[in-house]
Short mmCIF file of C-alpha atoms in Angstrom, two decimals:
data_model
loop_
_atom_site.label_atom_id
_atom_site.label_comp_id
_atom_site.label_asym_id
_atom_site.label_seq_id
_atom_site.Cartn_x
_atom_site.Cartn_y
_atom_site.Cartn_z
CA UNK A 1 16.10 -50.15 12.39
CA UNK A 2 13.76 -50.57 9.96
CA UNK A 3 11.60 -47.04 8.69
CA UNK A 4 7.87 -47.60 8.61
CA UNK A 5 6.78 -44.31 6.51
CA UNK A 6 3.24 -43.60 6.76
CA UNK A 7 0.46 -41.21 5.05
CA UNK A 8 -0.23 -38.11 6.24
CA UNK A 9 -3.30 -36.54 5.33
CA UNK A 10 -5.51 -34.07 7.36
CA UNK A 11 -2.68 -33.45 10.17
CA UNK A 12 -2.56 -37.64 10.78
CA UNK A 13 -0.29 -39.95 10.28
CA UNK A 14 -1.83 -43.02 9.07
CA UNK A 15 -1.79 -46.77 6.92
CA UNK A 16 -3.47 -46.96 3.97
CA UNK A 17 -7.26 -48.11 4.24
CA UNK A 18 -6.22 -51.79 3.48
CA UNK A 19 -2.99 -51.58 5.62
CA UNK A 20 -0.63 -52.61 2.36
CA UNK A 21 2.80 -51.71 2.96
CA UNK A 22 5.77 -51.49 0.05
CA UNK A 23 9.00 -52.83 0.95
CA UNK A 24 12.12 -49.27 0.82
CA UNK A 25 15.43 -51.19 -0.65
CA UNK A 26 19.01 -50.18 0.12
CA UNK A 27 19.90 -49.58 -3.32
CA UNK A 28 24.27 -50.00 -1.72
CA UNK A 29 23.47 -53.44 -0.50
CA UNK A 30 19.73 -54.45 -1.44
CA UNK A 31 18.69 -55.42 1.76
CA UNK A 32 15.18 -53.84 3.27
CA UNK A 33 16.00 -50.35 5.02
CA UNK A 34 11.69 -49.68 6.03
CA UNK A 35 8.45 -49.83 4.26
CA UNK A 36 6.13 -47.37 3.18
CA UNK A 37 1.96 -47.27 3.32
CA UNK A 38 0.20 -47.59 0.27
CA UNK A 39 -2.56 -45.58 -0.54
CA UNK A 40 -5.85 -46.70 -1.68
CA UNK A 41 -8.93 -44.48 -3.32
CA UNK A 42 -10.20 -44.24 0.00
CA UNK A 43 -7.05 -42.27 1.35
CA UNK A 44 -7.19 -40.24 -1.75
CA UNK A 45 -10.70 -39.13 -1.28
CA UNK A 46 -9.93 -38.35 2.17
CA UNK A 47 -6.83 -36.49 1.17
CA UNK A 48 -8.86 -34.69 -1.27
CA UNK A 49 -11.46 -33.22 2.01
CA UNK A 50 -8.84 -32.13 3.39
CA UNK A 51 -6.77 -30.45 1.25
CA UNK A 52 -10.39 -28.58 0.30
CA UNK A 53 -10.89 -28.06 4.15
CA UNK A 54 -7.37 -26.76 3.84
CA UNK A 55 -7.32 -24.57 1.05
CA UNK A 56 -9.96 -22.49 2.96
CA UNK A 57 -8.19 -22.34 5.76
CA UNK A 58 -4.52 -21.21 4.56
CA UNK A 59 -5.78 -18.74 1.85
CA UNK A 60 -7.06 -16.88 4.65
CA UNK A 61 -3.80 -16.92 6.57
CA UNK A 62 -1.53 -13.72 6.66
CA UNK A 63 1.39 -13.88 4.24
CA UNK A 64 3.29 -12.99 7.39
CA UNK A 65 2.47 -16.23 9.09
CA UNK A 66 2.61 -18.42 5.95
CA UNK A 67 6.20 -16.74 5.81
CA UNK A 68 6.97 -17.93 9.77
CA UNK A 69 6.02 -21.29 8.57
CA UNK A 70 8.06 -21.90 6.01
CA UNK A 71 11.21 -20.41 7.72
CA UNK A 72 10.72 -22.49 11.20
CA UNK A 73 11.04 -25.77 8.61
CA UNK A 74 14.28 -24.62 7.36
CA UNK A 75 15.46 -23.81 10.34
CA UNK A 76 14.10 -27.24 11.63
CA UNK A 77 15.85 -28.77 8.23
CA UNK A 78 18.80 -27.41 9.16
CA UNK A 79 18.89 -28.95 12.94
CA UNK A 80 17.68 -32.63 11.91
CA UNK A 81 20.32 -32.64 9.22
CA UNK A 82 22.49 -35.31 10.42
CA UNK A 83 19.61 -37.73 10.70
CA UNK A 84 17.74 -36.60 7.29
CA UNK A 85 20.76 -37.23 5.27
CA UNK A 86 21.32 -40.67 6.91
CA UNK A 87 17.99 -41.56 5.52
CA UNK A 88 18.16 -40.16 2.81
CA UNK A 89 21.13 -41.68 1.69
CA UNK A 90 20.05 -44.97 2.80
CA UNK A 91 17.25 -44.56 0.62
CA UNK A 92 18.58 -42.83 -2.38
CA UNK A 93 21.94 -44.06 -2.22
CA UNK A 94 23.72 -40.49 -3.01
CA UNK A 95 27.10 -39.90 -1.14
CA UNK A 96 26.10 -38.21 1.95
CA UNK A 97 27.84 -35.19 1.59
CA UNK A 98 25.57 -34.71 -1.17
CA UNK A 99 22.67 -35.49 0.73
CA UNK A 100 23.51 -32.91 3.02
CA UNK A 101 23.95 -30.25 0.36
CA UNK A 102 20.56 -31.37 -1.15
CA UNK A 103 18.65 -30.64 2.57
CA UNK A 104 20.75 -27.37 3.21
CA UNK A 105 19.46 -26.08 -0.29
CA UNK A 106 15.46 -27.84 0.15
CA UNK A 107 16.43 -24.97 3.50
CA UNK A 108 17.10 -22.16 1.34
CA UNK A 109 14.58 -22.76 -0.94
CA UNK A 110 11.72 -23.17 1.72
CA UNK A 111 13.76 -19.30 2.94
CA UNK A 112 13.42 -17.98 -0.38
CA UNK A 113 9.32 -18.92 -0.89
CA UNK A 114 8.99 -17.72 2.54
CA UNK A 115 10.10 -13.98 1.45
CA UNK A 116 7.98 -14.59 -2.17
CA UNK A 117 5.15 -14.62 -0.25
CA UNK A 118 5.96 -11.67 1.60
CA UNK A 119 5.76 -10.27 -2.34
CA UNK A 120 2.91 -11.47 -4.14
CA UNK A 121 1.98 -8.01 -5.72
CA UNK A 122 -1.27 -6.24 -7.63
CA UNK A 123 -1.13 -3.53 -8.97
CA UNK A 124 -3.35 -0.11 -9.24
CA UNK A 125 -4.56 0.60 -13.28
CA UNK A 126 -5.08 4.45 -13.90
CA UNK A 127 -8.86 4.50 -14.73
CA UNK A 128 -10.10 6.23 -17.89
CA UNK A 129 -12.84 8.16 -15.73
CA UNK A 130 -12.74 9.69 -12.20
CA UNK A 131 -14.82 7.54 -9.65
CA UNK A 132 -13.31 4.53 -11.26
CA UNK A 133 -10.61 2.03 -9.45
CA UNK A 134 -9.18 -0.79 -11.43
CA UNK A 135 -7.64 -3.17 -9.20
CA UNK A 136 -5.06 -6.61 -9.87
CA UNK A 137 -5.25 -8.72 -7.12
CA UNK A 138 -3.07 -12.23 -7.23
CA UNK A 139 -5.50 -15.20 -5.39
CA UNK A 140 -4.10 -18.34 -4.76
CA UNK A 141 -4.85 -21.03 -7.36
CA UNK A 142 -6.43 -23.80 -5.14
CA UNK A 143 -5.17 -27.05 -4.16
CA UNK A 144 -2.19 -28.64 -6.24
CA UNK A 145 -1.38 -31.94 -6.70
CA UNK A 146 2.17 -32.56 -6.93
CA UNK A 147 4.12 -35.35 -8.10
CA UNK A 148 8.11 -35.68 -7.32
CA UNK A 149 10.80 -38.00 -8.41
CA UNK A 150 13.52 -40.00 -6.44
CA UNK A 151 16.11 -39.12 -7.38
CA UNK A 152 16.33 -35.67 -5.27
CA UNK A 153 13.55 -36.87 -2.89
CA UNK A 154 13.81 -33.50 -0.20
CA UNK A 155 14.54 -30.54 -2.81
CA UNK A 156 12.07 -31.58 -5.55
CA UNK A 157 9.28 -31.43 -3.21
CA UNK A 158 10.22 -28.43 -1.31
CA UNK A 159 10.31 -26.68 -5.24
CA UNK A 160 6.60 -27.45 -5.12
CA UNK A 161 5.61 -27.06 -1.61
CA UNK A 162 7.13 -23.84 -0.94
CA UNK A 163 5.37 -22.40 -3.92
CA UNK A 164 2.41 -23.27 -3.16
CA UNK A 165 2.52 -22.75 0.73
CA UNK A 166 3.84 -19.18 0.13
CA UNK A 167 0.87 -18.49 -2.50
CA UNK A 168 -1.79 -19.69 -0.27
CA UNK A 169 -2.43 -23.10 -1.68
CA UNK A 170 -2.92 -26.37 -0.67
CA UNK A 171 -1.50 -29.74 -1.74
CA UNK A 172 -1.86 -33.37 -1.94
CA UNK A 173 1.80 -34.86 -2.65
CA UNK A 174 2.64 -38.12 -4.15
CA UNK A 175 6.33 -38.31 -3.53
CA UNK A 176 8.83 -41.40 -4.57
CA UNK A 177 7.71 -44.70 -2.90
CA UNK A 178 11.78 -45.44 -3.34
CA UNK A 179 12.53 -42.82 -1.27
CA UNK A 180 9.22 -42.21 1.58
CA UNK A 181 10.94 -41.80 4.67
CA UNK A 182 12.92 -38.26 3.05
CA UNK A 183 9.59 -36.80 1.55
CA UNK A 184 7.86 -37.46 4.90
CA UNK A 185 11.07 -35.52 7.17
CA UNK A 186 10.54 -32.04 5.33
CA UNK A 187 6.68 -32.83 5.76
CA UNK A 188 7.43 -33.31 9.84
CA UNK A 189 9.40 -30.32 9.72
CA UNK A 190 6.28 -28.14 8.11
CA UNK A 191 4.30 -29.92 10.31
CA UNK A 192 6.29 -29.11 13.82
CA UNK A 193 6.55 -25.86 12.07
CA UNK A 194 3.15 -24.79 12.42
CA UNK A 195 1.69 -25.85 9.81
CA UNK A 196 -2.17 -26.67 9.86
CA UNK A 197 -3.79 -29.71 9.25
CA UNK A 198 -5.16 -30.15 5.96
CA UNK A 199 -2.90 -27.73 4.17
CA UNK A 200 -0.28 -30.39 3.20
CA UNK A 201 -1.26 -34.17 2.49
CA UNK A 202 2.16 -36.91 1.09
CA UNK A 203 0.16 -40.60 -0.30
CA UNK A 204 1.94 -43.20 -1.35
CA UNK A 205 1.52 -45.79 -3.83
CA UNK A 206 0.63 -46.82 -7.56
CA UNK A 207 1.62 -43.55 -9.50
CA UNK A 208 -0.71 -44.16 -12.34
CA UNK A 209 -3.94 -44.79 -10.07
CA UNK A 210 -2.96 -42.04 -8.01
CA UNK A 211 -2.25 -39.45 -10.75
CA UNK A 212 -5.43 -40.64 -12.69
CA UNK A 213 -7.52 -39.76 -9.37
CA UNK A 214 -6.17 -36.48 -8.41
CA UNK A 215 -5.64 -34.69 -12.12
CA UNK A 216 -9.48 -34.79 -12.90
CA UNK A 217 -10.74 -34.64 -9.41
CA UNK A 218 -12.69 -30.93 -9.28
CA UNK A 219 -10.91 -30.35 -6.27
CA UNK A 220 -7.37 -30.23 -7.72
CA UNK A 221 -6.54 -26.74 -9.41
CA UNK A 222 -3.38 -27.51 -10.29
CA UNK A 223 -0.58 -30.22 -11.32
CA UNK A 224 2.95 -29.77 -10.35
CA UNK A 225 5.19 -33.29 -12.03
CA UNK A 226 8.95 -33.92 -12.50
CA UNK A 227 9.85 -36.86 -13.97
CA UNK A 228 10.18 -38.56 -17.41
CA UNK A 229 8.83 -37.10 -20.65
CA UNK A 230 6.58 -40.05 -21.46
CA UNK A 231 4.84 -39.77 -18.07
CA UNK A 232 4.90 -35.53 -18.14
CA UNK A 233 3.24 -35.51 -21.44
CA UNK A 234 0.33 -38.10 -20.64
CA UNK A 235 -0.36 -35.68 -17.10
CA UNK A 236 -0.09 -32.29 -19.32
CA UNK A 237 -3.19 -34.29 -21.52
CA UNK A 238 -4.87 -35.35 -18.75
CA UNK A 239 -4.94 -32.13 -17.17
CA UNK A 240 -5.40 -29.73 -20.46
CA UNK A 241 -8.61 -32.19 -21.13
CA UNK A 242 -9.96 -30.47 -17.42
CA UNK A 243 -8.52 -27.52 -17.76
CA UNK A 244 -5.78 -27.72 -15.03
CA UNK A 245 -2.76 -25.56 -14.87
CA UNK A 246 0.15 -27.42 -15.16
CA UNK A 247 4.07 -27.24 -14.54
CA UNK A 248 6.44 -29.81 -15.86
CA UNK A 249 10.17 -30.50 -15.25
CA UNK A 250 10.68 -33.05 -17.85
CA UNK A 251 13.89 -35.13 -18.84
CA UNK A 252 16.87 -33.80 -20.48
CA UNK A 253 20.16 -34.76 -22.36
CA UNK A 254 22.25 -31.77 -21.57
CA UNK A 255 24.96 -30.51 -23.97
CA UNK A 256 28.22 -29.33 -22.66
CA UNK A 257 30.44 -27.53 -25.16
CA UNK A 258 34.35 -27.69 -24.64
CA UNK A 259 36.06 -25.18 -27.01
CA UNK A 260 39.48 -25.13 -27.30
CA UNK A 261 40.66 -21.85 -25.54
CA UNK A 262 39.76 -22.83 -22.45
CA UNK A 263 42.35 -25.11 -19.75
CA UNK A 264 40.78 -28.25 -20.26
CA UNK A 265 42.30 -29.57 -16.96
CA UNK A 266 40.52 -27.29 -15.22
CA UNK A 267 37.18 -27.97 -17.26
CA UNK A 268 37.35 -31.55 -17.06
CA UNK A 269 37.66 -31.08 -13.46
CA UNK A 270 34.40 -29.06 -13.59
CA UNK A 271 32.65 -32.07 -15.61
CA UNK A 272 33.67 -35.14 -14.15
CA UNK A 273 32.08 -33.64 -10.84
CA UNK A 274 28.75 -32.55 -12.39
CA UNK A 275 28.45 -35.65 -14.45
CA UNK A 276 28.54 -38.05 -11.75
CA UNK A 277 27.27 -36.69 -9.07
CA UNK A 278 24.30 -39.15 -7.93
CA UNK A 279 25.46 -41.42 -10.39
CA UNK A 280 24.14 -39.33 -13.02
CA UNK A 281 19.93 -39.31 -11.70
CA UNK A 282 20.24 -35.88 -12.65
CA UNK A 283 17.90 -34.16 -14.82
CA UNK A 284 20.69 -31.58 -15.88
CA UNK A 285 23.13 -34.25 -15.43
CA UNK A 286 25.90 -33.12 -18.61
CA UNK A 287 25.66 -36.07 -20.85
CA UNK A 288 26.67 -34.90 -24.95
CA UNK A 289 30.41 -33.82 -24.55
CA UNK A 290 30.91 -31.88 -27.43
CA UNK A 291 34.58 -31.24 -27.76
CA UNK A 292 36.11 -29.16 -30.42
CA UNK A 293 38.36 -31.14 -32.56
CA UNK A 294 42.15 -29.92 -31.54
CA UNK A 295 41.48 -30.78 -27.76
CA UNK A 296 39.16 -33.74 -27.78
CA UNK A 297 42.13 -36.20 -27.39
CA UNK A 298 43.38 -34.28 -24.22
CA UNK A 299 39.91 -34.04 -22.98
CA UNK A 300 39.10 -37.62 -22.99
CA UNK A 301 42.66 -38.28 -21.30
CA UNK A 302 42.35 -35.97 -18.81
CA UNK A 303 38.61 -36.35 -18.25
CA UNK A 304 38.67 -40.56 -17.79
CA UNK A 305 41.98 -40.72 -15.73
CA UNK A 306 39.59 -38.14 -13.40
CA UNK A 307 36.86 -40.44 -13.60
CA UNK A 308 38.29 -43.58 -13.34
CA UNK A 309 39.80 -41.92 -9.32
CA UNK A 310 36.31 -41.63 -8.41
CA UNK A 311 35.80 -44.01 -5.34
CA UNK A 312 32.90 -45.86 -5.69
CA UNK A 313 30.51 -47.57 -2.87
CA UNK A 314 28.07 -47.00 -0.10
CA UNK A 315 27.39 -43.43 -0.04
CA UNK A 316 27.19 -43.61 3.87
CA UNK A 317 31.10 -44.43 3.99
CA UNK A 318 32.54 -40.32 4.12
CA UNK A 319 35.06 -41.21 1.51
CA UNK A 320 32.12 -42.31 -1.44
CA UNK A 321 32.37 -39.87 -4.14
CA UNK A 322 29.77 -42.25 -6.29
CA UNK A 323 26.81 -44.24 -4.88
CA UNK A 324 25.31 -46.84 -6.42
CA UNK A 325 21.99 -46.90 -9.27
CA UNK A 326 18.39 -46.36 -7.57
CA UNK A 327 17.65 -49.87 -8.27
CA UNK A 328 18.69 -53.03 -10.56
CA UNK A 329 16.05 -51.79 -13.02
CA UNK A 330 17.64 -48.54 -13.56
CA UNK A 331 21.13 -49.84 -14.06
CA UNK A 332 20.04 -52.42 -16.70
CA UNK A 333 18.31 -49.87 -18.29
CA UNK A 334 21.93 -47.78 -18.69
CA UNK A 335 24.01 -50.94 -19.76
CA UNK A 336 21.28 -51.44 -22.06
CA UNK A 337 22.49 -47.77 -24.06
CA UNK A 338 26.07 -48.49 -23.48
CA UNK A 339 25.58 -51.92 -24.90
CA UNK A 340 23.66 -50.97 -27.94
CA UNK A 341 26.32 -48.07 -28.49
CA UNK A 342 29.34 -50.32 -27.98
CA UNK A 343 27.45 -52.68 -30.74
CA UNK A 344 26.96 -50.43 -33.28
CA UNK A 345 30.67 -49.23 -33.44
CA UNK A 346 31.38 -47.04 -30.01
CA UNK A 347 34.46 -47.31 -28.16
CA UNK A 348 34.30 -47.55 -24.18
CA UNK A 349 37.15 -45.81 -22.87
CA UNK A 350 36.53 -46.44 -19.34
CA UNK A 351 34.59 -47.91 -17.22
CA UNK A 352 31.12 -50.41 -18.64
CA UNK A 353 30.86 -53.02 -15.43
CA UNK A 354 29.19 -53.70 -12.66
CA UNK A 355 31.15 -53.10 -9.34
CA UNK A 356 30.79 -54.47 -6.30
CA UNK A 357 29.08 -57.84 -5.01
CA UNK A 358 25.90 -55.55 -3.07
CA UNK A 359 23.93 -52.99 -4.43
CA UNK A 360 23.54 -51.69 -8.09
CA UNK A 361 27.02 -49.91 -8.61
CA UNK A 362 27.76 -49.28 -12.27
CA UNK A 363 31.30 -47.86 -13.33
CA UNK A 364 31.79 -43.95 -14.36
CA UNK A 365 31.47 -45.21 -18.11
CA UNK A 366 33.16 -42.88 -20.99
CA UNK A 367 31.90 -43.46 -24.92
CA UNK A 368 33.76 -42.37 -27.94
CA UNK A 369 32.86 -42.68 -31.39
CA UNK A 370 29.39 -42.27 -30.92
CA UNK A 371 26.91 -41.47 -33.31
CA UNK A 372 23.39 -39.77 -33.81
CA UNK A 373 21.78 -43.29 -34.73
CA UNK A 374 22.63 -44.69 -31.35
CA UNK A 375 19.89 -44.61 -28.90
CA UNK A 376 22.30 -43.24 -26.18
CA UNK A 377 22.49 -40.57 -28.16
CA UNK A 378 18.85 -39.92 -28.68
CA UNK A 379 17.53 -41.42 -25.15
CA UNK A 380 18.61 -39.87 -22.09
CA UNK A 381 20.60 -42.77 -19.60
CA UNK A 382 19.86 -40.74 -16.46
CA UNK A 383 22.98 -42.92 -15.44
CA UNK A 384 27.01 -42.48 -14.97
CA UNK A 385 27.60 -42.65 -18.75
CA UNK A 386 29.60 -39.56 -20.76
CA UNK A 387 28.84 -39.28 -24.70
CA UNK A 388 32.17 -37.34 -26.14
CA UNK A 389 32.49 -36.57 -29.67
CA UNK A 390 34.17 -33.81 -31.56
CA UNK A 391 32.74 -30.80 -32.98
CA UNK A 392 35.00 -28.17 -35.62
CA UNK A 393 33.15 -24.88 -35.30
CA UNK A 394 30.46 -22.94 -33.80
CA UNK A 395 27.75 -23.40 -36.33
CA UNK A 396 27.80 -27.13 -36.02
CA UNK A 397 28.30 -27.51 -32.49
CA UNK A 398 25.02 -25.15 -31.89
CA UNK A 399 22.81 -27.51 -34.65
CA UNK A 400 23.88 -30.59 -32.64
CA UNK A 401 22.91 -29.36 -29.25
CA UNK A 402 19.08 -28.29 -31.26
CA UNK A 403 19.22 -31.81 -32.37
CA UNK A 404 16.92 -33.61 -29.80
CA UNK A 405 13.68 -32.52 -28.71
CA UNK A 406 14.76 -31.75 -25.18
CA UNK A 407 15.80 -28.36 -23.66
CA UNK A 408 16.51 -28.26 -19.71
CA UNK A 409 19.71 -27.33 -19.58
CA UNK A 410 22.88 -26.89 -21.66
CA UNK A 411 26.64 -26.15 -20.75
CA UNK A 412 29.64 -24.25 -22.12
CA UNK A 413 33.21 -23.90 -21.85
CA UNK A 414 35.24 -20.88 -23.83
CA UNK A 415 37.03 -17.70 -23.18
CA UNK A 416 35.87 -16.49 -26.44
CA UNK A 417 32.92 -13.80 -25.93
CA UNK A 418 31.54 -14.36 -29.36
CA UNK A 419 31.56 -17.73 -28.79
CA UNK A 420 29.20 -17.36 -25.26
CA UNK A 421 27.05 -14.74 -27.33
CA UNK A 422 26.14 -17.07 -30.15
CA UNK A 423 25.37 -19.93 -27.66
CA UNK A 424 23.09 -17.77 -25.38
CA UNK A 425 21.68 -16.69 -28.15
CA UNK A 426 21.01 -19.93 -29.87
CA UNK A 427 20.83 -22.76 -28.00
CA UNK A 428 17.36 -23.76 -27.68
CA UNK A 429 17.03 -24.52 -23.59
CA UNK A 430 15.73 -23.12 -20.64
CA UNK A 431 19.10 -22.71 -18.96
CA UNK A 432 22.85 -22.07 -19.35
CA UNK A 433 25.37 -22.21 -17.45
CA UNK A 434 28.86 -20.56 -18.55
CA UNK A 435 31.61 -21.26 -17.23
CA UNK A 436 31.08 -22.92 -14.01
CA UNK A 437 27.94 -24.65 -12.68
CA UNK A 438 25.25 -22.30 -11.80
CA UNK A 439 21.90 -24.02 -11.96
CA UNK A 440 19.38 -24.58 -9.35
CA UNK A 441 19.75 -22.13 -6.97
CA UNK A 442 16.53 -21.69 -5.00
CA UNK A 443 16.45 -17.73 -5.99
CA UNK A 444 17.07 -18.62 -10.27
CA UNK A 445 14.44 -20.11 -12.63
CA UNK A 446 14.39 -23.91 -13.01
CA UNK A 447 12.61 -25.21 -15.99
CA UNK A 448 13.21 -26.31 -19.65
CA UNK A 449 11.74 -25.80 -23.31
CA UNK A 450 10.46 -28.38 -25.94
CA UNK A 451 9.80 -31.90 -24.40
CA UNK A 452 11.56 -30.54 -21.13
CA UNK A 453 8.75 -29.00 -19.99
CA UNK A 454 7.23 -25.68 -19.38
CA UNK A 455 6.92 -23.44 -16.22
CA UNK A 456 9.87 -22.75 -13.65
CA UNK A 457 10.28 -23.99 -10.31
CA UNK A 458 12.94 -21.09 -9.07
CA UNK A 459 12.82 -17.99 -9.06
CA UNK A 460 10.52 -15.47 -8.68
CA UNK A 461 9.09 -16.80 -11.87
CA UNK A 462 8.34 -19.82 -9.99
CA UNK A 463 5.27 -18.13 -7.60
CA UNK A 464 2.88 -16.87 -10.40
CA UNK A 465 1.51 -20.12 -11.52
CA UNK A 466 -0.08 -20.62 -8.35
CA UNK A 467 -1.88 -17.15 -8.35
CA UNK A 468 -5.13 -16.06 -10.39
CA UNK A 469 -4.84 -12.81 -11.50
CA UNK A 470 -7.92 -11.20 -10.50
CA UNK A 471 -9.36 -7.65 -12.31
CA UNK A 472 -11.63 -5.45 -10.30
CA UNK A 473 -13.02 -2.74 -11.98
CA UNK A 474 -14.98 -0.25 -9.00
CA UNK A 475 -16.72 2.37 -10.19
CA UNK A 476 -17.93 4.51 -6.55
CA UNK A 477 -21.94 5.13 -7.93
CA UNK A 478 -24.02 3.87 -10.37
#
């Protein structure tokens, strides 16, 4: 049955004023799974009233009962999970056990904003004369606009929702026209959660008329984007030229560093899970393998035999452990970098082709013998593609994860401590994980450095830049 996804602005769901509709693809098979409404300047404006309208409104509601809201959606995330991952799978295209993961933790992080705004604090100043109080109070910024990506279409917009929800803010959403029908599930479960009308608008449409709309209209007080850094840095202009707070998850092209004390069965185990989950759509998506020299050969071995297992296909069969690319677009993009790599001297140890007569599968793909010229190795594939190279000590294995201008995230393997104190120390990125994978829980900050962005989207961190800090100096007579 096909999934007609509307707009939903001021409490209604509605078509776009000129009743266009885009067509949602099935990116296992290609065929048509719904549509989605397309939103014209007229839908915008109105989305605009009512996100003022409901600004007003929620600011003015209890922290208490912003908190009930936000839990009675996970809860309701939680019951409607069977049917959310469905779609979203059919969308998106991930397995869907790891659709279900994605809406169980979009849950926790709506549980986690719902107790931040139980613990928005001020703070009392000691006054430098009696019959003087100096008060902090933390206001709610206004309404947000927020822009989120496909590739995790439930959690990214929960990030930005339950921020701003829990802070008192309102927000007009454009969320993935690849993937409506997800966006517009957690929005039904804020909705049949209690939420008012007004307080939470999702449009559809042409990104760049949308975002070119809502960054300078007065009414927006703040932009919330994840997505590529091309299109990040073009919205942190737009909104620095009207003074708009911004926060921006940006692209990445995570290191991992393998040194050689660690059981590289074990850690190639580790890898081969976190570099192809969705395919590799993942912002902190391991992509540099830097190996040190006396395992590399065992690494490769043990990490493409583990790759090359993976069972590929429609991530609504139980036994998928890789879905297919978003769409054909994406996966020419990728075979584009493994191409120009392969041309200019790399070695593809595994995997390269297109699988599968439906859809837009693309093989776990290994590269050896890479080099810095190699676009792969400057650009980031957002695809199922590993970059593995050797590395012979610590100094240059820390200047070649500095190398590119991105900082998200960064990994490393070693049971040496000096070895984890230098890299915490010097790797220039907004996270690292040790170890194991421990990114993106809903109670740790989210967020990168250099062209990956500023601002966090976990964390307690991830409340204050949708609060004014407010100084009242009261002095009790004149």
């Amino acid at each position: 049955m096909l999934i007609e996804t509307q707009l939903y602005i001021n409490g209604i769901w509605r078509n776009g004023a000129d009743n266009v509709a885009i067509d949602v693809i099935n990116p296992a098979n290609g065929e048509r799974v719904g549509t989605v409404a397309h939103a014209e300047l007229a839908d915008l404006e109105d989305a605009l009233a009512a996100a003022a309208a409901g600004f007003k409104l929620w600011r003015a509601t209890s922290v208490l009962d912003r908190s009930a809201v936000l839990r009675k959606a996970a809860s309701l995330l939680r019951e409607r999970l069977d049917h959310i991952a469905r779609q979203l799978t059919s969308e998106q295209g991930k397995p869907v056990a790891e659709a279900k993961a994605e809406i169980l933790g979009s849950a926790e992080i709506l549980e986690w904003f719902a107790e931040e705004a139980r613990r928005s604090y001020g703070r009392i100043i000691p006054a430098r004369r009696g019959g003087v109080a100096q008060l902090v109070t933390k206001e709610p910024v206004g309404p947000v606009a927020a822009f989120t990506p496909w590739n995790f279409p439930i959690s990214q917009v929960a990030r930005k929702m339950g921020a701003a929800l829990a802070t008192g803010c309102s927000m007009i959403c454009k969320a993935a026209e690849e993937t409506p029908a997800t966006a517009a599930e957690l929005v039904k479960a804020l909705a049949d959660g209690g939420l008012p009308a007004g307080v939470m608008n999702l449009v559809y449409g042409t990104p760049a008329m949308i975002s070119a709309h809502l960054v300078p209209h007065p009414v927006i007080r703040k932009i919330s984007f994840t997505g590529s850094v091309p299109v990040g840095k073009h919205l942190a202009a737009l909104a620095g030229t009207h003074m708009k707070r911004a926060t921006m998850e940006l692209g990445g092209h995570a290191p991992a560093v393998v040194f050689d004390d660690v059981d590289i069965d074990r850690v190639s185990t580790i890898l081969v899970g976190s570099k192809y989950r969705n395919a590799g759509q993942v912002c902190v998506s391991p992509t540099r393998f830097l190996v040190q020299e006396r395992v590399v050969d065992a690494f490769v071995e043990q990490f493409s035999a583990k790759a090359r297992a993976l069972k590929i296909g429609d991530g609504l069969d139980p036994t998928t452990q890789m879905g297919p690319l978003i769409n054909e677009k994406r996966r020419t993009a990728v075979e584009a970098l493994i191409q120009d790599a392969t041309d200019a001297g790399a070695t593809c140890v595994s995997g390269g082709r297109r699988v599968h007569n439906d859809g837009f599968f693309l093989e776990p793909t290994i590269l050896t013998g890479v080099t810095k010229e190699m676009r792969i190795m400057n650009e980031e594939p957002f695809g199922p593609v590993a970059l593995i190279t050797p590395f012979q000590d610590l100094d240059e294995v820390i200047s070649e994860a500095n190398r590119l201008p991105y900082g998200l995230a960064s990994y490393a393997f070693s049971q040496s401590a000096h070895n984890i104190a230098a890299l915490s120390e010097n790797i220039e990125t907004g996270m690292l994980s040790v170890n194991h994978l421990g990114l993106a829980l809903a109670e740790t900050p989210f967020g990168g450095v250099k062209d990956s962005g500023y601002g966090s989207e976990g964390g307690t961190e991830a409340i204050e830049p949708y609060l004014v800090t407010k100084f009242v100096s009261h002095a009790s007579q004149i």
